[in-house]
Coordinates of C-alpha atoms and ligand atoms in Angstrom, one line a residue:
M1 CA -61.0 -21.5 -18.9
S2 CA -63.2 -22.3 -16.2
Y3 CA -62.0 -24.2 -13.2
K4 CA -64.1 -25.6 -9.7
K5 CA -64.1 -22.6 -7.6
V6 CA -63.2 -23.1 -3.7
Y7 CA -64.4 -21.1 -1.3
L8 CA -62.7 -20.0 1.8
N9 CA -63.9 -18.9 5.5
S10 CA -64.6 -15.0 6.5
G11 CA -60.6 -14.3 7.0
K12 CA -58.5 -17.1 5.6
E13 CA -57.8 -15.1 2.8
E14 CA -54.9 -12.9 4.8
S15 CA -52.1 -15.2 4.0
L16 CA -53.1 -15.0 0.5
K17 CA -53.0 -11.6 0.4
R18 CA -49.9 -11.9 1.4
F19 CA -48.8 -14.6 -1.4
H20 CA -48.4 -16.8 0.4
P21 CA -48.9 -20.1 -1.6
W22 CA -50.7 -22.6 0.4
V23 CA -54.3 -23.0 1.3
F24 CA -55.3 -24.9 4.7
S25 CA -58.0 -27.2 4.7
G26 CA -59.5 -25.7 7.4
A27 CA -59.5 -22.4 5.7
I28 CA -62.5 -23.6 3.0
H29 CA -65.8 -23.2 3.5
H30 CA -66.8 -25.3 0.7
I31 CA -65.9 -26.5 -2.7
D32 CA -68.2 -25.9 -6.1
G33 CA -68.1 -29.7 -7.3
T34 CA -65.6 -32.5 -6.5
P35 CA -62.1 -32.4 -8.2
E36 CA -60.4 -35.3 -8.8
E37 CA -56.6 -35.3 -6.6
G38 CA -54.5 -32.9 -8.2
E39 CA -57.2 -31.2 -10.4
I40 CA -56.9 -27.5 -10.9
V41 CA -59.3 -25.1 -9.0
E42 CA -60.1 -21.4 -8.4
I43 CA -60.1 -20.2 -5.0
Y44 CA -62.3 -16.9 -3.6
D45 CA -62.4 -15.4 -0.1
A46 CA -66.4 -15.5 1.1
K47 CA -67.0 -12.3 -0.3
K48 CA -66.8 -14.0 -3.9
Q49 CA -63.1 -12.5 -5.1
F50 CA -61.0 -14.4 -6.9
I51 CA -57.8 -14.6 -5.2
A52 CA -55.6 -17.5 -6.9
L53 CA -55.2 -20.6 -8.8
G54 CA -53.9 -23.4 -7.5
H55 CA -53.4 -27.6 -7.4
C56 CA -56.2 -29.5 -5.5
Q57 CA -55.2 -32.6 -3.0
I58 CA -56.7 -34.3 -0.2
G59 CA -54.7 -33.2 2.9
S60 CA -53.5 -30.6 5.3
I61 CA -52.5 -28.5 2.6
A62 CA -55.7 -28.8 0.5
V63 CA -54.2 -26.4 -2.5
R64 CA -51.1 -25.3 -3.5
V65 CA -50.8 -22.0 -5.3
L66 CA -49.8 -21.3 -8.9
S67 CA -50.8 -18.0 -9.7
F68 CA -52.5 -15.0 -7.8
E69 CA -53.8 -14.4 -12.1
H70 CA -56.6 -15.4 -13.7
E71 CA -54.8 -17.1 -16.3
A72 CA -54.9 -20.7 -18.0
I73 CA -52.3 -23.5 -16.7
D74 CA -51.7 -25.0 -19.9
T75 CA -48.0 -26.0 -21.7
D76 CA -47.7 -22.3 -22.1
F77 CA -47.9 -21.7 -18.5
W78 CA -45.6 -24.1 -17.4
K79 CA -43.2 -23.3 -20.5
K80 CA -43.0 -19.5 -19.1
R81 CA -42.0 -20.4 -15.8
I82 CA -39.6 -23.4 -16.3
A83 CA -37.6 -20.9 -18.8
F84 CA -37.2 -18.1 -16.3
A85 CA -36.0 -20.8 -13.6
Y86 CA -33.7 -21.8 -16.5
Q87 CA -32.5 -18.2 -17.4
L88 CA -31.4 -17.5 -13.7
R89 CA -29.5 -20.8 -14.1
K90 CA -27.7 -19.7 -17.0
Q91 CA -26.9 -15.9 -15.5
L92 CA -25.8 -18.1 -12.5
K93 CA -23.2 -19.7 -15.2
L94 CA -24.6 -23.0 -13.5
A95 CA -25.9 -24.0 -16.8
A96 CA -24.2 -23.9 -20.3
N97 CA -21.1 -24.3 -18.7
A98 CA -18.7 -26.4 -20.1
E99 CA -17.3 -27.1 -16.6
N100 CA -21.1 -27.5 -14.7
N101 CA -23.8 -29.4 -15.5
T102 CA -25.1 -30.0 -12.4
Y103 CA -27.4 -27.9 -11.0
R104 CA -31.2 -27.7 -9.6
L105 CA -33.8 -26.0 -12.0
I106 CA -36.7 -26.4 -10.5
H107 CA -37.4 -25.8 -7.0
G108 CA -40.9 -25.6 -6.1
E109 CA -42.0 -22.9 -4.2
G110 CA -38.6 -21.0 -4.9
D111 CA -39.6 -21.4 -8.9
G112 CA -43.7 -20.8 -8.2
L113 CA -43.9 -24.3 -9.2
P114 CA -45.0 -25.3 -5.6
G115 CA -44.7 -28.9 -5.2
L116 CA -42.0 -29.9 -8.2
I117 CA -38.1 -30.6 -7.9
A118 CA -36.1 -31.1 -10.8
D119 CA -32.5 -31.4 -11.1
V120 CA -30.6 -31.7 -14.1
Y121 CA -27.5 -34.0 -14.7
G122 CA -25.4 -33.5 -18.1
N123 CA -28.0 -34.5 -21.0
T124 CA -30.7 -35.4 -18.1
V125 CA -33.3 -34.2 -15.6
V126 CA -34.6 -36.4 -12.6
M127 CA -38.2 -34.5 -12.1
Q128 CA -39.7 -35.4 -9.0
A129 CA -43.1 -34.5 -7.9
H130 CA -44.3 -33.7 -4.1
S131 CA -48.0 -33.0 -5.1
P132 CA -50.8 -35.2 -6.8
G133 CA -51.4 -31.7 -9.3
M134 CA -47.6 -31.7 -10.3
H135 CA -48.0 -36.1 -10.8
V136 CA -51.4 -35.0 -12.9
A137 CA -49.7 -32.7 -15.1
R138 CA -46.3 -35.1 -15.6
Y139 CA -46.4 -35.7 -19.2
E140 CA -47.0 -31.4 -20.1
L141 CA -44.3 -30.8 -17.8
A142 CA -42.1 -33.3 -19.4
E143 CA -43.1 -31.7 -22.9
A144 CA -42.3 -28.4 -21.7
L145 CA -38.7 -29.0 -19.8
K146 CA -38.5 -30.3 -23.1
D147 CA -39.3 -27.7 -25.5
V148 CA -37.4 -24.7 -23.2
L149 CA -34.2 -27.0 -22.8
G150 CA -34.0 -28.3 -26.1
D151 CA -30.7 -29.8 -27.2
A152 CA -29.2 -28.9 -23.7
I153 CA -31.2 -32.6 -22.6
D154 CA -32.3 -36.4 -24.0
N155 CA -33.6 -37.6 -21.1
I156 CA -36.3 -36.9 -18.5
Y157 CA -36.1 -39.4 -15.2
Y158 CA -39.9 -39.1 -13.5
K159 CA -38.9 -40.5 -10.0
S160 CA -41.4 -40.1 -7.4
E161 CA -42.9 -43.5 -6.3
S162 CA -42.0 -42.1 -2.5
T163 CA -42.5 -38.8 -3.1
L164 CA -46.5 -38.4 -3.1
P165 CA -48.1 -38.7 -0.3
Y166 CA -49.6 -42.3 0.2
K167 CA -53.0 -41.0 0.7
A168 CA -53.7 -40.0 -2.9
D169 CA -52.9 -44.0 -4.0
L170 CA -52.1 -42.6 -7.4
G171 CA -50.1 -45.1 -8.4
A172 CA -46.8 -42.8 -9.6
E173 CA -44.3 -45.5 -11.2
N174 CA -40.9 -44.2 -11.8
G175 CA -39.3 -44.2 -15.8
Y176 CA -38.1 -42.2 -18.3
L177 CA -40.9 -40.3 -19.9
I178 CA -38.6 -38.1 -23.6
G179 CA -35.3 -40.7 -23.9
G180 CA -33.3 -43.4 -22.0
Q181 CA -31.7 -44.3 -24.8
N182 CA -29.1 -42.1 -24.4
V183 CA -27.6 -41.6 -21.1
S184 CA -24.9 -40.8 -19.3
S185 CA -24.8 -40.8 -15.8
I186 CA -21.6 -39.0 -15.1
A187 CA -22.3 -35.4 -14.2
L188 CA -19.9 -33.0 -13.9
E189 CA -20.1 -30.2 -10.5
N190 CA -17.5 -27.3 -11.0
G191 CA -15.2 -29.8 -13.3
L192 CA -15.1 -32.5 -11.0
Q193 CA -17.1 -35.6 -12.2
F194 CA -20.0 -37.3 -10.3
H195 CA -21.0 -40.7 -10.9
V196 CA -24.8 -40.2 -10.1
D197 CA -27.7 -43.3 -9.9
W198 CA -31.0 -40.9 -10.0
V199 CA -32.5 -45.1 -9.9
K200 CA -31.4 -46.2 -7.0
G201 CA -30.0 -43.2 -5.1
Q202 CA -31.4 -41.5 -2.3
K203 CA -33.4 -38.1 -3.3
T204 CA -33.0 -37.1 -7.2
G205 CA -29.4 -38.9 -6.7
F206 CA -27.3 -36.4 -5.9
F207 CA -26.9 -33.3 -3.3
V208 CA -27.1 -31.0 -5.5
D209 CA -27.4 -27.8 -2.6
Q210 CA -24.1 -28.4 -1.5
R211 CA -22.1 -27.5 -4.1
D212 CA -21.1 -23.7 -3.0
N213 CA -20.2 -24.9 0.3
R214 CA -18.0 -27.7 -1.2
G215 CA -16.4 -25.2 -3.0
L216 CA -15.5 -23.5 -0.1
L217 CA -14.1 -26.7 1.8
E218 CA -12.2 -26.7 -1.1
H219 CA -10.1 -24.0 0.2
Y220 CA -9.6 -25.1 3.8
S221 CA -7.9 -28.6 3.1
K222 CA -4.6 -27.8 1.5
G223 CA -2.7 -30.4 3.8
R224 CA -5.3 -31.3 6.2
S225 CA -6.3 -34.3 7.6
V226 CA -10.0 -34.1 6.8
L227 CA -13.0 -36.8 8.2
N228 CA -16.3 -36.4 5.5
M229 CA -19.2 -37.6 7.9
F230 CA -22.2 -38.8 6.5
C231 CA -20.3 -38.6 3.1
Y232 CA -23.1 -39.9 0.8
T233 CA -21.4 -39.7 -2.5
G234 CA -18.3 -38.2 -1.4
G235 CA -19.6 -34.6 -2.1
F236 CA -17.1 -33.2 0.3
S237 CA -14.3 -36.0 -0.2
C238 CA -13.5 -35.0 -3.7
Y239 CA -13.3 -31.2 -3.0
A240 CA -10.9 -31.9 -0.1
M241 CA -8.8 -34.3 -2.5
R242 CA -8.7 -31.3 -5.3
G243 CA -8.0 -28.7 -2.7
G244 CA -4.5 -30.7 -1.6
A245 CA -6.1 -32.5 2.0
E246 CA -3.2 -34.9 2.9
L247 CA -5.6 -37.7 3.8
V248 CA -9.6 -37.6 3.7
H249 CA -11.9 -40.6 5.5
S250 CA -15.3 -40.5 4.1
V251 CA -17.5 -42.6 6.6
D252 CA -21.5 -43.2 5.9
S253 CA -23.7 -46.1 7.2
S254 CA -25.0 -46.7 3.7
A255 CA -22.6 -49.6 2.5
K256 CA -24.0 -48.4 -1.0
A257 CA -22.6 -45.1 0.1
I258 CA -19.4 -45.9 0.4
D259 CA -19.0 -47.7 -2.8
L260 CA -20.5 -44.5 -5.0
T261 CA -17.4 -42.4 -2.8
N262 CA -15.3 -45.4 -4.1
E263 CA -16.3 -44.8 -7.2
N264 CA -15.8 -40.9 -7.4
I265 CA -13.2 -40.9 -6.0
A266 CA -11.3 -42.8 -8.6
L267 CA -13.0 -41.3 -11.8
N268 CA -11.7 -37.8 -10.5
F269 CA -7.6 -39.2 -8.5
P270 CA -7.2 -42.9 -10.4
E271 CA -4.1 -42.0 -7.7
N272 CA -6.6 -42.3 -4.5
S273 CA -4.3 -43.4 -1.8
R274 CA -4.6 -40.6 0.4
H275 CA -8.4 -41.6 0.3
R276 CA -9.9 -44.1 2.3
A277 CA -13.8 -45.2 2.8
F278 CA -15.6 -46.7 5.7
A279 CA -19.5 -47.9 6.0
E280 CA -20.2 -47.1 10.2
D281 CA -22.7 -45.6 12.6
A282 CA -21.4 -41.5 12.8
F283 CA -21.9 -42.0 16.8
K284 CA -19.9 -45.0 16.8
Y285 CA -16.9 -43.7 14.3
L286 CA -16.9 -40.5 16.1
E287 CA -16.7 -42.1 20.0
Q288 CA -14.2 -44.8 19.3
M289 CA -11.6 -41.7 16.8
G290 CA -8.8 -40.2 18.3
S291 CA -8.0 -36.5 17.8
Q292 CA -6.3 -37.2 14.4
Y293 CA -8.7 -35.0 12.6
D294 CA -8.0 -31.4 11.5
L295 CA -11.0 -30.7 9.3
I296 CA -14.6 -32.4 9.8
V297 CA -17.9 -32.2 8.0
L298 CA -21.0 -32.6 9.9
D299 CA -23.8 -33.1 7.0
P300 CA -26.4 -35.1 9.0
P301 CA -29.7 -36.2 7.3
A302 CA -32.3 -34.5 8.5
F303 CA -32.9 -35.4 12.5
A304 CA -36.5 -33.5 12.6
K305 CA -39.2 -34.4 9.4
H306 CA -41.8 -33.0 11.9
R307 CA -42.3 -29.9 14.8
N308 CA -42.9 -32.3 17.4
V309 CA -40.1 -33.8 17.3
L310 CA -37.4 -30.5 17.8
K311 CA -36.6 -30.9 20.6
N312 CA -35.3 -34.5 20.1
A313 CA -33.2 -33.6 17.0
L314 CA -31.8 -29.9 18.5
Q315 CA -30.5 -32.7 21.3
G316 CA -29.1 -35.0 18.6
Y317 CA -27.5 -32.0 16.6
R318 CA -25.7 -30.8 19.9
K319 CA -24.4 -33.9 20.9
L320 CA -22.7 -34.9 16.8
N321 CA -21.5 -30.7 17.2
A322 CA -20.0 -31.5 20.3
I323 CA -18.3 -34.9 19.6
A324 CA -16.2 -33.0 17.0
L325 CA -15.9 -30.0 19.0
E326 CA -14.2 -32.0 22.1
K327 CA -12.3 -34.5 19.0
I328 CA -10.8 -32.6 16.9
K329 CA -7.4 -31.1 16.5
P330 CA -6.3 -27.2 18.0
G331 CA -6.4 -24.7 15.3
G332 CA -9.2 -27.1 13.2
I333 CA -11.9 -26.2 10.9
I334 CA -15.6 -27.6 11.1
F335 CA -18.4 -27.4 8.4
T336 CA -21.2 -28.3 10.3
F337 CA -25.0 -28.3 9.0
S338 CA -28.3 -29.3 9.7
C339 CA -30.8 -29.3 6.5
S340 CA -34.0 -29.8 8.8
Q341 CA -36.4 -27.6 7.3
V342 CA -38.0 -27.2 11.2
V343 CA -34.5 -26.2 12.5
S344 CA -34.7 -23.1 12.3
K345 CA -30.8 -20.8 12.0
N346 CA -31.4 -19.8 15.6
D347 CA -32.1 -23.4 16.7
F348 CA -29.3 -25.0 15.1
R349 CA -26.5 -21.9 16.3
L350 CA -28.2 -22.7 19.4
A351 CA -27.4 -26.2 19.2
V352 CA -24.0 -25.5 18.3
F353 CA -23.3 -23.3 21.0
S354 CA -24.1 -25.5 23.5
A355 CA -22.2 -27.9 22.0
A356 CA -19.3 -25.8 21.9
A357 CA -19.7 -24.5 25.4
Q358 CA -20.1 -28.3 26.6
S359 CA -16.3 -28.7 25.2
G360 CA -14.9 -26.1 26.6
R361 CA -12.9 -25.2 23.7
K362 CA -12.8 -21.8 22.2
V363 CA -15.1 -21.8 18.6
R364 CA -15.5 -18.9 16.0
I365 CA -17.8 -18.9 13.9
L366 CA -16.1 -18.1 10.4
Q367 CA -19.3 -17.9 8.3
Q368 CA -22.5 -18.7 7.8
L369 CA -23.8 -21.0 5.4
A370 CA -26.9 -21.3 3.5
Q371 CA -28.6 -23.4 -0.1
P372 CA -27.1 -21.9 -3.3
A373 CA -28.7 -19.3 -5.5
D374 CA -30.5 -22.2 -7.7
H375 CA -32.5 -23.4 -4.5
P376 CA -34.2 -19.9 -4.4
I377 CA -37.0 -19.2 -1.4
N378 CA -40.0 -17.8 -2.2
I379 CA -39.9 -14.7 0.3
Y380 CA -43.3 -15.3 1.3
H381 CA -43.0 -18.6 1.3
P382 CA -40.2 -19.2 4.9
E383 CA -40.7 -22.7 4.4
G384 CA -38.2 -23.1 2.0
E385 CA -35.2 -22.1 3.5
Y386 CA -33.7 -25.3 5.1
L387 CA -30.1 -25.7 4.6
K388 CA -27.9 -23.9 7.1
G389 CA -24.2 -24.3 7.9
L390 CA -21.1 -22.8 10.3
I391 CA -17.6 -22.5 9.5
L392 CA -15.9 -22.9 12.8
A393 CA -12.4 -22.5 14.0
V394 CA -12.1 -24.4 17.0
E395 CA -8.6 -23.4 18.9
Ligands
LIG1 N1 -23.1 -35.2 2.1 C1 -23.3 -35.6 1.4 C2 -25.0 -35.7 1.4 C3 -25.4 -36.2 3.0 S1 -26.8 -37.0 3.4 C4 -23.2 -34.8 0.1 O1 -22.2 -33.9 0.1 O2 -23.8 -35.3 -0.9 C5 -26.8 -38.0 4.0 C6 -26.0 -39.0 4.7 O3 -26.2 -39.2 6.1 C7 -26.5 -40.3 3.7 O4 -26.1 -40.9 2.5 C8 -27.0 -41.6 4.6 O5 -27.0 -42.7 4.3 C9 -26.4 -40.9 5.8 N2 -26.5 -41.5 7.7 C10 -27.6 -41.4 7.8 N3 -27.8 -42.0 9.0 C11 -26.3 -42.1 9.0 C12 -25.7 -42.4 10.7 N4 -26.6 -43.0 11.5 N5 -24.2 -42.6 10.8 C13 -23.4 -42.7 9.2 N6 -24.2 -42.2 8.0 C14 -26.0 -41.7 8.2

């Protein structure tokens, strides 16, 4: 199998030699031929030595590397990578488990498939392409997914209308690539049921990445008054309820999120008098609330999507955490998160440190949190690390 060839400028192969999976457009000397958006290309250094194979695209990331070996990128290649990823999820007891059928099966670079996300909800896979190459390969990928997962799934829903680079103009349409008749939108996470709306919901419909952290929250919940700020589908709220919280208040600015939260609470706790949900802006709610809570979750959307707004984002995290730290009851616990990839673990910790100092409270870090094992980080691609959090004890 031979593909069109991309030649790099002298010295620009360095990061690839350390297995970083991206080629930036500035590194390219010339290309033999004119590959289409998403076509597979071979990458060579200035001395014409083969380095890697990948999907090309227009933009600052010009190639996303699929393999550092010269091999065919075909259905067997996809199957091999998907099977490897599935095996890990089975080892982790996330798949083929009567208590849990919600997990991330493919996490882009972390699973050797740059530009591809696949989340599993019961018998449905929600597949999302973030690169033109994965969009072009979508039918092959769907076939490979079905082959590997077999009877474990019936449906593959493709959702890439808003995740592909708009310049590519690929006309991606959301819809089922496989199945679509036998769909159950109730997924199980650690024995709790969640209604997942992948068609209208954010991302693939659910934030799978907080599963382990929700599990931890459950252990802190007994007898506490819980505020779940930025609740979305009410994930943390359901775990707090199961953990025996005295009351749980869920807040999100989106009315649709509040409906989903109420639905999920009702699904798991038909006697739901301990829970209430409010559609309100976070800062407004925090400013107006009293000191009734002794367990607060702060899981905001990414405050910084680009490096140039990093400073503002850090101010945002400081301000948010400062209000919670000022108002939480003595002896309270805060679960605080950042999912901005450009905000490092240290940046975030510094923002929370400033908030603590501003509040004047005694604050201890009980645990440092991160993304779970079904969101693996390719060690050569540190950009894959995005979720960080702290459990704080406030005196
Ligand atoms: N904690 C959730 C995920 C949170 S996603 C989980 O475990 O699933 C971030 C949420 O913040 C989204 O639902 C979004 O609607 C909400 N949001 C964004 N801006 C907000 C604001 N200013 N005030 C309150 N909620 C906001």
